[in-house]
C-alpha atoms as one frame of an Amber mdcrd trajectory, in Angstrom:
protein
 126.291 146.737  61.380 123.897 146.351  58.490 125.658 146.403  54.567 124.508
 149.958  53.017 123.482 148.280  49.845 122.431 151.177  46.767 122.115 151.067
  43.106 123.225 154.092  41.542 124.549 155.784  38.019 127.743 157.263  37.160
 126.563 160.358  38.219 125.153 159.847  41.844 128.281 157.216  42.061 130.748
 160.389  41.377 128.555 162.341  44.271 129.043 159.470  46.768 133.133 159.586
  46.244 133.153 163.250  46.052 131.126 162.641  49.828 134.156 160.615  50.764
 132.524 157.113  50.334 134.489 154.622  49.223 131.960 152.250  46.354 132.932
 148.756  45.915 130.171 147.029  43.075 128.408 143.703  44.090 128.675 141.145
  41.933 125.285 141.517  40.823 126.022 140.991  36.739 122.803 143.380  35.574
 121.996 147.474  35.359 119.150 148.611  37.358 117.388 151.547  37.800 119.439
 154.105  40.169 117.994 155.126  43.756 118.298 158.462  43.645 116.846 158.972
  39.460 115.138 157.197  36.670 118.442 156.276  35.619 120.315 152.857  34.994
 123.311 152.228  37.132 125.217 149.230  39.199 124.772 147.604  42.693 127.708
 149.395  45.113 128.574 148.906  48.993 128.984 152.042  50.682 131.811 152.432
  53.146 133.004 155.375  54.722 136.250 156.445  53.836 138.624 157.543  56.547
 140.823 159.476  53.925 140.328 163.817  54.394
């Protein structure tokens, strides 16, 4: 199964958990711009979370 790989901001990062994703960041060292707005934000791995 393929990595789901996104760059997003605090906000849209705070969207994804409130989904029930779990985020872990890459290692990638430098802000880019977020996937989902014109804002900056960090490199995440999205998982599923089994939690409820």
């Amino acid at each position: 199964m393929p990595k789901d790989i996104r760059t997003l901001c605090s906000q849209h990062a705070k969207e994804m958990i409130y989904a029930k994703y779990a985020l872990i960041r890459t290692n990638k060292q430098e802000k880019e711009t977020c996937d989902k707005c014109k804002r900056v934000g960090w490199e995440y791995e999205l998982i599923k979370s089994k939690r409820k």
